[in-house]
Amino acid sequence: MAVYVYSITFKDHPLRLDGLDGVGAAPSPLRTVTAGPLCAVVSDAPEELRPKRRDIGAHQEVQQRLMSDGAVLPLRFGYIAPDDESVRFALKERADAYADLLSRLDGCAEYHLKASQDEETMLREILSESEAARQLNDAIRDGTADPDAAMRLGELVAQEVQARQETLASRVIEALRPFAKDVEPGLPGGADFLNVSFLVEAEQEEIFLATELSLAHQMGEGFDFRLNGPLPPYSFS
Amino acid sequence: MTVVPQTGGGPARSGGSGNLYDVLELILDRGLVIDVFVRVSLVGIEILKIDARIVVASVDTYLRFAEACNRLDLESGSKSPSKLTDLVGDSVESGAHGKSKGALSGAADAVTETIQGITGRDSDDEAEDEDAVEEDEGQEETVERRRRPARRSSRRERTASREEE
């Protein structure tokens, strides 16, 4: 019987999973497969599993519930093992690596930070600080510019945007790095210029959050900071 | 073993399922992978990855920026923009060198108050409970992005006024 695998924990984890549903339209109960000091949380896999919000939510909820009582290694969504025995085998095969990882993650949570900048604010800043850009822009508005002026202005602005946002992103990351056990940068999407995950120990959580809040506050209304956490440590598993 | 608080009273900005979109990439792209296991088909979900921001050196991008500059009403700028980078530079650099411990510990003093003010993501931020993530991803993204700046700004303002007044 194929099994869907959610997480790996130490065997002595309290594993309070009451009331939680597994994945699938008619979810099977959550249960465990144990090998040595480790334990995997699984459920019998549904006939067909498509990545619906409900299932992704179920996967995430299992992690969050487990996290509140102890270290958890969250699996990436969507992984199915042929049977219990193969799960047991996987736990035995990498027992030391998983145990080390769990110990490292114990008492830590992931915080995921994204940020975007209001385009208008950014453009005003660039125009105010770059004479070349300002002159091009003025000339285009006056109608006195060359035909290729818009392209040149656009290229100049694009380069400025890129440079400034890279600088901002790395400043934010470096400001928060001292309060994190680990940092995992990501690829910003959409309008974002910053996408980064931090692994934060419980003892540093308060100062980490205060620093992030202070940073966001100082950077002001032209910026939109979105901090998610505490999260199961997907990025550090 | 230290327990990390999960629910309401803790310092969580958002940990509930209402904000699944922002953490979707973590659940789908990160996390432990056990090679011998088989992954379910994610046809449709791949759409999320295409959203990657690319600062493309392209005609389209350049012209769009030029057009945006053209449209700016420079007389009615909302505020002096020049100080932003300086602010970040000063505060971040001195923080990194450990000089302005005052700034950080001052922030830490205000932590309890501000952290209590940081609720979990507002309930009105929850997208409808649709089943199919992939079909509605485009809509969700647009809705969230449109809403978020206004809401986040007001939160910042509330926080700021609490600290300042």
mmCIF file with all atom_site columns, N, CA, C and O in Angstrom, chain A residues 188-232:
data_model
loop_
_atom_site.group_PDB
_atom_site.id
_atom_site.type_symbol
_atom_site.label_atom_id
_atom_site.label_alt_id
_atom_site.label_comp_id
_atom_site.label_asym_id
_atom_site.label_entity_id
_atom_site.label_seq_id
_atom_site.pdbx_PDB_ins_code
_atom_site.Cartn_x
_atom_site.Cartn_y
_atom_site.Cartn_z
_atom_site.occupancy
_atom_site.B_iso_or_equiv
_atom_site.pdbx_formal_charge
_atom_site.auth_seq_id
_atom_site.auth_comp_id
_atom_site.auth_asym_id
_atom_site.auth_atom_id
_atom_site.pdbx_PDB_model_num
ATOM 1   N N  . PRO A 1 188 ? 13.767 36.266 -5.982 1.00 0.00 ? 188 PRO A N  1
ATOM 2   C CA . PRO A 1 188 ? 12.571 37.111 -5.830 1.00 0.00 ? 188 PRO A CA 1
ATOM 3   C C  . PRO A 1 188 ? 11.641 36.947 -7.032 1.00 0.00 ? 188 PRO A C  1
ATOM 4   O O  . PRO A 1 188 ? 12.098 36.810 -8.154 1.00 0.00 ? 188 PRO A O  1
ATOM 5   N N  . GLY A 1 189 ? 10.352 36.946 -6.758 1.00 0.00 ? 189 GLY A N  1
ATOM 6   C CA . GLY A 1 189 ? 9.380  36.787 -7.824 1.00 0.00 ? 189 GLY A CA 1
ATOM 7   C C  . GLY A 1 189 ? 8.492  38.011 -7.947 1.00 0.00 ? 189 GLY A C  1
ATOM 8   O O  . GLY A 1 189 ? 8.393  38.822 -7.030 1.00 0.00 ? 189 GLY A O  1
ATOM 9   N N  . GLY A 1 190 ? 7.869  38.152 -9.094 1.00 0.00 ? 190 GLY A N  1
ATOM 10  C CA . GLY A 1 190 ? 6.929  39.251 -9.294 1.00 0.00 ? 190 GLY A CA 1
ATOM 11  C C  . GLY A 1 190 ? 7.607  40.587 -9.090 1.00 0.00 ? 190 GLY A C  1
ATOM 12  O O  . GLY A 1 190 ? 8.651  40.860 -9.660 1.00 0.00 ? 190 GLY A O  1
ATOM 13  N N  . ALA A 1 191 ? 7.030  41.417 -8.251 1.00 0.00 ? 191 ALA A N  1
ATOM 14  C CA . ALA A 1 191 ? 7.575  42.755 -8.023 1.00 0.00 ? 191 ALA A CA 1
ATOM 15  C C  . ALA A 1 191 ? 8.582  42.784 -6.884 1.00 0.00 ? 191 ALA A C  1
ATOM 16  O O  . ALA A 1 191 ? 9.076  43.847 -6.520 1.00 0.00 ? 191 ALA A O  1
ATOM 17  N N  . ASP A 1 192 ? 8.880  41.644 -6.327 1.00 0.00 ? 192 ASP A N  1
ATOM 18  C CA . ASP A 1 192 ? 9.770  41.619 -5.156 1.00 0.00 ? 192 ASP A CA 1
ATOM 19  C C  . ASP A 1 192 ? 11.229 41.806 -5.539 1.00 0.00 ? 192 ASP A C  1
ATOM 20  O O  . ASP A 1 192 ? 11.663 41.378 -6.610 1.00 0.00 ? 192 ASP A O  1
ATOM 21  N N  . PHE A 1 193 ? 11.982 42.406 -4.627 1.00 0.00 ? 193 PHE A N  1
ATOM 22  C CA . PHE A 1 193 ? 13.421 42.473 -4.814 1.00 0.00 ? 193 PHE A CA 1
ATOM 23  C C  . PHE A 1 193 ? 14.150 41.638 -3.773 1.00 0.00 ? 193 PHE A C  1
ATOM 24  O O  . PHE A 1 193 ? 15.366 41.453 -3.839 1.00 0.00 ? 193 PHE A O  1
ATOM 25  N N  . LEU A 1 194 ? 13.405 41.139 -2.807 1.00 0.00 ? 194 LEU A N  1
ATOM 26  C CA . LEU A 1 194 ? 14.019 40.373 -1.723 1.00 0.00 ? 194 LEU A CA 1
ATOM 27  C C  . LEU A 1 194 ? 13.218 39.105 -1.481 1.00 0.00 ? 194 LEU A C  1
ATOM 28  O O  . LEU A 1 194 ? 11.981 39.131 -1.442 1.00 0.00 ? 194 LEU A O  1
ATOM 29  N N  . ASN A 1 195 ? 13.953 38.001 -1.351 1.00 0.00 ? 195 ASN A N  1
ATOM 30  C CA . ASN A 1 195 ? 13.312 36.724 -1.046 1.00 0.00 ? 195 ASN A CA 1
ATOM 31  C C  . ASN A 1 195 ? 14.343 35.911 -0.286 1.00 0.00 ? 195 ASN A C  1
ATOM 32  O O  . ASN A 1 195 ? 15.357 35.494 -0.845 1.00 0.00 ? 195 ASN A O  1
ATOM 33  N N  . VAL A 1 196 ? 14.096 35.735 1.021  1.00 0.00 ? 196 VAL A N  1
ATOM 34  C CA . VAL A 1 196 ? 15.130 35.079 1.831  1.00 0.00 ? 196 VAL A CA 1
ATOM 35  C C  . VAL A 1 196 ? 14.510 34.370 3.018  1.00 0.00 ? 196 VAL A C  1
ATOM 36  O O  . VAL A 1 196 ? 13.502 34.823 3.565  1.00 0.00 ? 196 VAL A O  1
ATOM 37  N N  . SER A 1 197 ? 15.087 33.239 3.361  1.00 0.00 ? 197 SER A N  1
ATOM 38  C CA . SER A 1 197 ? 14.640 32.515 4.544  1.00 0.00 ? 197 SER A CA 1
ATOM 39  C C  . SER A 1 197 ? 15.725 32.520 5.605  1.00 0.00 ? 197 SER A C  1
ATOM 40  O O  . SER A 1 197 ? 16.911 32.427 5.281  1.00 0.00 ? 197 SER A O  1
ATOM 41  N N  . PHE A 1 198 ? 15.305 32.614 6.832  1.00 0.00 ? 198 PHE A N  1
ATOM 42  C CA . PHE A 1 198 ? 16.225 32.591 7.965  1.00 0.00 ? 198 PHE A CA 1
ATOM 43  C C  . PHE A 1 198 ? 15.845 31.449 8.884  1.00 0.00 ? 198 PHE A C  1
ATOM 44  O O  . PHE A 1 198 ? 14.663 31.208 9.128  1.00 0.00 ? 198 PHE A O  1
ATOM 45  N N  . LEU A 1 199 ? 16.846 30.762 9.402  1.00 0.00 ? 199 LEU A N  1
ATOM 46  C CA . LEU A 1 199 ? 16.603 29.755 10.428 1.00 0.00 ? 199 LEU A CA 1
ATOM 47  C C  . LEU A 1 199 ? 16.912 30.418 11.765 1.00 0.00 ? 199 LEU A C  1
ATOM 48  O O  . LEU A 1 199 ? 18.049 30.828 12.012 1.00 0.00 ? 199 LEU A O  1
ATOM 49  N N  . VAL A 1 200 ? 15.898 30.586 12.584 1.00 0.00 ? 200 VAL A N  1
ATOM 50  C CA . VAL A 1 200 ? 16.051 31.383 13.799 1.00 0.00 ? 200 VAL A CA 1
ATOM 51  C C  . VAL A 1 200 ? 15.821 30.523 15.031 1.00 0.00 ? 200 VAL A C  1
ATOM 52  O O  . VAL A 1 200 ? 14.805 29.840 15.141 1.00 0.00 ? 200 VAL A O  1
ATOM 53  N N  . GLU A 1 201 ? 16.777 30.558 15.939 1.00 0.00 ? 201 GLU A N  1
ATOM 54  C CA . GLU A 1 201 ? 16.628 29.831 17.194 1.00 0.00 ? 201 GLU A CA 1
ATOM 55  C C  . GLU A 1 201 ? 15.652 30.570 18.102 1.00 0.00 ? 201 GLU A C  1
ATOM 56  O O  . GLU A 1 201 ? 15.575 31.809 18.055 1.00 0.00 ? 201 GLU A O  1
ATOM 57  N N  . ALA A 1 202 ? 14.974 29.820 18.932 1.00 0.00 ? 202 ALA A N  1
ATOM 58  C CA . ALA A 1 202 ? 13.957 30.418 19.798 1.00 0.00 ? 202 ALA A CA 1
ATOM 59  C C  . ALA A 1 202 ? 14.512 31.576 20.627 1.00 0.00 ? 202 ALA A C  1
ATOM 60  O O  . ALA A 1 202 ? 13.863 32.607 20.791 1.00 0.00 ? 202 ALA A O  1
ATOM 61  N N  . GLU A 1 203 ? 15.730 31.407 21.124 1.00 0.00 ? 203 GLU A N  1
ATOM 62  C CA . GLU A 1 203 ? 16.319 32.439 21.987 1.00 0.00 ? 203 GLU A CA 1
ATOM 63  C C  . GLU A 1 203 ? 16.566 33.741 21.239 1.00 0.00 ? 203 GLU A C  1
ATOM 64  O O  . GLU A 1 203 ? 16.675 34.797 21.842 1.00 0.00 ? 203 GLU A O  1
ATOM 65  N N  . GLN A 1 204 ? 16.691 33.667 19.934 1.00 0.00 ? 204 GLN A N  1
ATOM 66  C CA . GLN A 1 204 ? 16.976 34.877 19.157 1.00 0.00 ? 204 GLN A CA 1
ATOM 67  C C  . GLN A 1 204 ? 15.756 35.410 18.425 1.00 0.00 ? 204 GLN A C  1
ATOM 68  O O  . GLN A 1 204 ? 15.831 36.431 17.730 1.00 0.00 ? 204 GLN A O  1
ATOM 69  N N  . GLU A 1 205 ? 14.645 34.746 18.601 1.00 0.00 ? 205 GLU A N  1
ATOM 70  C CA . GLU A 1 205 ? 13.454 35.108 17.848 1.00 0.00 ? 205 GLU A CA 1
ATOM 71  C C  . GLU A 1 205 ? 13.035 36.554 18.109 1.00 0.00 ? 205 GLU A C  1
ATOM 72  O O  . GLU A 1 205 ? 12.731 37.305 17.188 1.00 0.00 ? 205 GLU A O  1
ATOM 73  N N  . GLU A 1 206 ? 13.071 36.925 19.363 1.00 0.00 ? 206 GLU A N  1
ATOM 74  C CA . GLU A 1 206 ? 12.581 38.256 19.722 1.00 0.00 ? 206 GLU A CA 1
ATOM 75  C C  . GLU A 1 206 ? 13.436 39.344 19.090 1.00 0.00 ? 206 GLU A C  1
ATOM 76  O O  . GLU A 1 206 ? 12.917 40.293 18.486 1.00 0.00 ? 206 GLU A O  1
ATOM 77  N N  . ILE A 1 207 ? 14.730 39.208 19.190 1.00 0.00 ? 207 ILE A N  1
ATOM 78  C CA . ILE A 1 207 ? 15.614 40.237 18.643 1.00 0.00 ? 207 ILE A CA 1
ATOM 79  C C  . ILE A 1 207 ? 15.571 40.216 17.114 1.00 0.00 ? 207 ILE A C  1
ATOM 80  O O  . ILE A 1 207 ? 15.642 41.257 16.455 1.00 0.00 ? 207 ILE A O  1
ATOM 81  N N  . PHE A 1 208 ? 15.423 39.032 16.555 1.00 0.00 ? 208 PHE A N  1
ATOM 82  C CA . PHE A 1 208 ? 15.302 38.927 15.101 1.00 0.00 ? 208 PHE A CA 1
ATOM 83  C C  . PHE A 1 208 ? 14.072 39.688 14.628 1.00 0.00 ? 208 PHE A C  1
ATOM 84  O O  . PHE A 1 208 ? 14.136 40.504 13.700 1.00 0.00 ? 208 PHE A O  1
ATOM 85  N N  . LEU A 1 209 ? 12.945 39.439 15.257 1.00 0.00 ? 209 LEU A N  1
ATOM 86  C CA . LEU A 1 209 ? 11.703 40.085 14.859 1.00 0.00 ? 209 LEU A CA 1
ATOM 87  C C  . LEU A 1 209 ? 11.757 41.592 15.102 1.00 0.00 ? 209 LEU A C  1
ATOM 88  O O  . LEU A 1 209 ? 11.279 42.380 14.282 1.00 0.00 ? 209 LEU A O  1
ATOM 89  N N  . ALA A 1 210 ? 12.335 41.968 16.218 1.00 0.00 ? 210 ALA A N  1
ATOM 90  C CA . ALA A 1 210 ? 12.437 43.403 16.510 1.00 0.00 ? 210 ALA A CA 1
ATOM 91  C C  . ALA A 1 210 ? 13.301 44.104 15.472 1.00 0.00 ? 210 ALA A C  1
ATOM 92  O O  . ALA A 1 210 ? 12.985 45.204 15.014 1.00 0.00 ? 210 ALA A O  1
ATOM 93  N N  . THR A 1 211 ? 14.369 43.450 15.078 1.00 0.00 ? 211 THR A N  1
ATOM 94  C CA . THR A 1 211 ? 15.254 44.044 14.086 1.00 0.00 ? 211 THR A CA 1
ATOM 95  C C  . THR A 1 211 ? 14.564 44.166 12.738 1.00 0.00 ? 211 THR A C  1
ATOM 96  O O  . THR A 1 211 ? 14.674 45.183 12.055 1.00 0.00 ? 211 THR A O  1
ATOM 97  N N  . GLU A 1 212 ? 13.839 43.122 12.367 1.00 0.00 ? 212 GLU A N  1
ATOM 98  C CA . GLU A 1 212 ? 13.137 43.162 11.087 1.00 0.00 ? 212 GLU A CA 1
ATOM 99  C C  . GLU A 1 212 ? 12.094 44.261 11.090 1.00 0.00 ? 212 GLU A C  1
ATOM 100 O O  . GLU A 1 212 ? 11.957 45.025 10.121 1.00 0.00 ? 212 GLU A O  1
ATOM 101 N N  . LEU A 1 213 ? 11.393 44.356 12.177 1.00 0.00 ? 213 LEU A N  1
ATOM 102 C CA . LEU A 1 213 ? 10.350 45.365 12.290 1.00 0.00 ? 213 LEU A CA 1
ATOM 103 C C  . LEU A 1 213 ? 10.951 46.761 12.208 1.00 0.00 ? 213 LEU A C  1
ATOM 104 O O  . LEU A 1 213 ? 10.449 47.652 11.510 1.00 0.00 ? 213 LEU A O  1
ATOM 105 N N  . SER A 1 214 ? 12.048 46.915 12.915 1.00 0.00 ? 214 SER A N  1
ATOM 106 C CA . SER A 1 214 ? 12.725 48.204 12.936 1.00 0.00 ? 214 SER A CA 1
ATOM 107 C C  . SER A 1 214 ? 13.227 48.578 11.542 1.00 0.00 ? 214 SER A C  1
ATOM 108 O O  . SER A 1 214 ? 13.094 49.715 11.093 1.00 0.00 ? 214 SER A O  1
ATOM 109 N N  . LEU A 1 215 ? 13.789 47.620 10.863 1.00 0.00 ? 215 LEU A N  1
ATOM 110 C CA . LEU A 1 215 ? 14.269 47.837 9.491  1.00 0.00 ? 215 LEU A CA 1
ATOM 111 C C  . LEU A 1 215 ? 13.134 48.267 8.578  1.00 0.00 ? 215 LEU A C  1
ATOM 112 O O  . LEU A 1 215 ? 13.235 49.245 7.832  1.00 0.00 ? 215 LEU A O  1
ATOM 113 N N  . ALA A 1 216 ? 12.058 47.504 8.626  1.00 0.00 ? 216 ALA A N  1
ATOM 114 C CA . ALA A 1 216 ? 10.932 47.792 7.745  1.00 0.00 ? 216 ALA A CA 1
ATOM 115 C C  . ALA A 1 216 ? 10.366 49.182 8.044  1.00 0.00 ? 216 ALA A C  1
ATOM 116 O O  . ALA A 1 216 ? 10.015 49.942 7.142  1.00 0.00 ? 216 ALA A O  1
ATOM 117 N N  . HIS A 1 217 ? 10.315 49.484 9.309  1.00 0.00 ? 217 HIS A N  1
ATOM 118 C CA . HIS A 1 217 ? 9.816  50.786 9.735  1.00 0.00 ? 217 HIS A CA 1
ATOM 119 C C  . HIS A 1 217 ? 10.704 51.906 9.212  1.00 0.00 ? 217 HIS A C  1
ATOM 120 O O  . HIS A 1 217 ? 10.228 52.917 8.694  1.00 0.00 ? 217 HIS A O  1
ATOM 121 N N  . GLN A 1 218 ? 12.003 51.695 9.327  1.00 0.00 ? 218 GLN A N  1
ATOM 122 C CA . GLN A 1 218 ? 12.939 52.723 8.869  1.00 0.00 ? 218 GLN A CA 1
ATOM 123 C C  . GLN A 1 218 ? 12.921 52.897 7.366  1.00 0.00 ? 218 GLN A C  1
ATOM 124 O O  . GLN A 1 218 ? 13.081 53.995 6.854  1.00 0.00 ? 218 GLN A O  1
ATOM 125 N N  . MET A 1 219 ? 12.731 51.810 6.656  1.00 0.00 ? 219 MET A N  1
ATOM 126 C CA . MET A 1 219 ? 12.750 51.928 5.207  1.00 0.00 ? 219 MET A CA 1
ATOM 127 C C  . MET A 1 219 ? 11.503 52.631 4.699  1.00 0.00 ? 219 MET A C  1
ATOM 128 O O  . MET A 1 219 ? 11.519 53.221 3.631  1.00 0.00 ? 219 MET A O  1
ATOM 129 N N  . GLY A 1 220 ? 10.441 52.554 5.474  1.00 0.00 ? 220 GLY A N  1
ATOM 130 C CA . GLY A 1 220 ? 9.328  53.449 5.201  1.00 0.00 ? 220 GLY A CA 1
ATOM 131 C C  . GLY A 1 220 ? 8.259  52.916 4.273  1.00 0.00 ? 220 GLY A C  1
ATOM 132 O O  . GLY A 1 220 ? 8.265  51.762 3.855  1.00 0.00 ? 220 GLY A O  1
ATOM 133 N N  . GLU A 1 221 ? 7.341  53.805 3.937  1.00 0.00 ? 221 GLU A N  1
ATOM 134 C CA . GLU A 1 221 ? 6.143  53.391 3.230  1.00 0.00 ? 221 GLU A CA 1
ATOM 135 C C  . GLU A 1 221 ? 6.366  53.020 1.788  1.00 0.00 ? 221 GLU A C  1
ATOM 136 O O  . GLU A 1 221 ? 5.493  52.450 1.162  1.00 0.00 ? 221 GLU A O  1
ATOM 137 N N  . GLY A 1 222 ? 7.505  53.345 1.242  1.00 0.00 ? 222 GLY A N  1
ATOM 138 C CA . GLY A 1 222 ? 7.758  52.938 -0.135 1.00 0.00 ? 222 GLY A CA 1
ATOM 139 C C  . GLY A 1 222 ? 8.046  51.452 -0.255 1.00 0.00 ? 222 GLY A C  1
ATOM 140 O O  . GLY A 1 222 ? 8.215  50.941 -1.353 1.00 0.00 ? 222 GLY A O  1
ATOM 141 N N  . PHE A 1 223 ? 8.105  50.768 0.879  1.00 0.00 ? 223 PHE A N  1
ATOM 142 C CA . PHE A 1 223 ? 8.455  49.358 0.889  1.00 0.00 ? 223 PHE A CA 1
ATOM 143 C C  . PHE A 1 223 ? 7.352  48.521 1.514  1.00 0.00 ? 223 PHE A C  1
ATOM 144 O O  . PHE A 1 223 ? 6.665  48.953 2.423  1.00 0.00 ? 223 PHE A O  1
ATOM 145 N N  . ASP A 1 224 ? 7.244  47.323 1.002  1.00 0.00 ? 224 ASP A N  1
ATOM 146 C CA . ASP A 1 224 ? 6.266  46.386 1.528  1.00 0.00 ? 224 ASP A CA 1
ATOM 147 C C  . ASP A 1 224 ? 7.014  45.129 1.960  1.00 0.00 ? 224 ASP A C  1
ATOM 148 O O  . ASP A 1 224 ? 7.517  44.383 1.123  1.00 0.00 ? 224 ASP A O  1
ATOM 149 N N  . PHE A 1 225 ? 7.113  44.936 3.264  1.00 0.00 ? 225 PHE A N  1
ATOM 150 C CA . PHE A 1 225 ? 7.796  43.761 3.803  1.00 0.00 ? 225 PHE A CA 1
ATOM 151 C C  . PHE A 1 225 ? 6.768  42.723 4.211  1.00 0.00 ? 225 PHE A C  1
ATOM 152 O O  . PHE A 1 225 ? 5.795  43.046 4.881  1.00 0.00 ? 225 PHE A O  1
ATOM 153 N N  . ARG A 1 226 ? 6.983  41.503 3.785  1.00 0.00 ? 226 ARG A N  1
ATOM 154 C CA . ARG A 1 226 ? 6.091  40.424 4.178  1.00 0.00 ? 226 ARG A CA 1
ATOM 155 C C  . ARG A 1 226 ? 6.910  39.338 4.856  1.00 0.00 ? 226 ARG A C  1
ATOM 156 O O  . ARG A 1 226 ? 7.703  38.656 4.223  1.00 0.00 ? 226 ARG A O  1
ATOM 157 N N  . LEU A 1 227 ? 6.723  39.213 6.144  1.00 0.00 ? 227 LEU A N  1
ATOM 158 C CA . LEU A 1 227 ? 7.460  38.217 6.913  1.00 0.00 ? 227 LEU A CA 1
ATOM 159 C C  . LEU A 1 227 ? 6.506  37.110 7.310  1.00 0.00 ? 227 LEU A C  1
ATOM 160 O O  . LEU A 1 227 ? 5.463  37.369 7.895  1.00 0.00 ? 227 LEU A O  1
ATOM 161 N N  . ASN A 1 228 ? 6.864  35.896 6.977  1.00 0.00 ? 228 ASN A N  1
ATOM 162 C CA . ASN A 1 228 ? 6.071  34.738 7.374  1.00 0.00 ? 228 ASN A CA 1
ATOM 163 C C  . ASN A 1 228 ? 6.858  33.881 8.349  1.00 0.00 ? 228 ASN A C  1
ATOM 164 O O  . ASN A 1 228 ? 8.005  33.543 8.113  1.00 0.00 ? 228 ASN A O  1
ATOM 165 N N  . GLY A 1 229 ? 6.197  33.553 9.457  1.00 0.00 ? 229 GLY A N  1
ATOM 166 C CA . GLY A 1 229 ? 6.860  32.684 10.415 1.00 0.00 ? 229 GLY A CA 1
ATOM 167 C C  . GLY A 1 229 ? 6.163  32.739 11.750 1.00 0.00 ? 229 GLY A C  1
ATOM 168 O O  . GLY A 1 229 ? 5.323  33.613 11.963 1.00 0.00 ? 229 GLY A O  1
ATOM 169 N N  . PRO A 1 230 ? 6.506  31.881 12.681 1.00 0.00 ? 230 PRO A N  1
ATOM 170 C CA . PRO A 1 230 ? 7.469  30.798 12.518 1.00 0.00 ? 230 PRO A CA 1
ATOM 171 C C  . PRO A 1 230 ? 6.942  29.662 11.632 1.00 0.00 ? 230 PRO A C  1
ATOM 172 O O  . PRO A 1 230 ? 5.787  29.268 11.743 1.00 0.00 ? 230 PRO A O  1
ATOM 173 N N  . LEU A 1 231 ? 7.794  29.201 10.746 1.00 0.00 ? 231 LEU A N  1
ATOM 174 C CA . LEU A 1 231 ? 7.421  28.174 9.789  1.00 0.00 ? 231 LEU A CA 1
ATOM 175 C C  . LEU A 1 231 ? 8.220  26.902 10.023 1.00 0.00 ? 231 LEU A C  1
ATOM 176 O O  . LEU A 1 231 ? 9.335  26.956 10.549 1.00 0.00 ? 231 LEU A O  1
ATOM 177 N N  . PRO A 1 232 ? 7.676  25.781 9.598  1.00 0.00 ? 232 PRO A N  1
ATOM 178 C CA . PRO A 1 232 ? 8.483  24.559 9.585  1.00 0.00 ? 232 PRO A CA 1
ATOM 179 C C  . PRO A 1 232 ? 9.699  24.797 8.690  1.00 0.00 ? 232 PRO A C  1
ATOM 180 O O  . PRO A 1 232 ? 9.583  25.455 7.653  1.00 0.00 ? 232 PRO A O  1
#
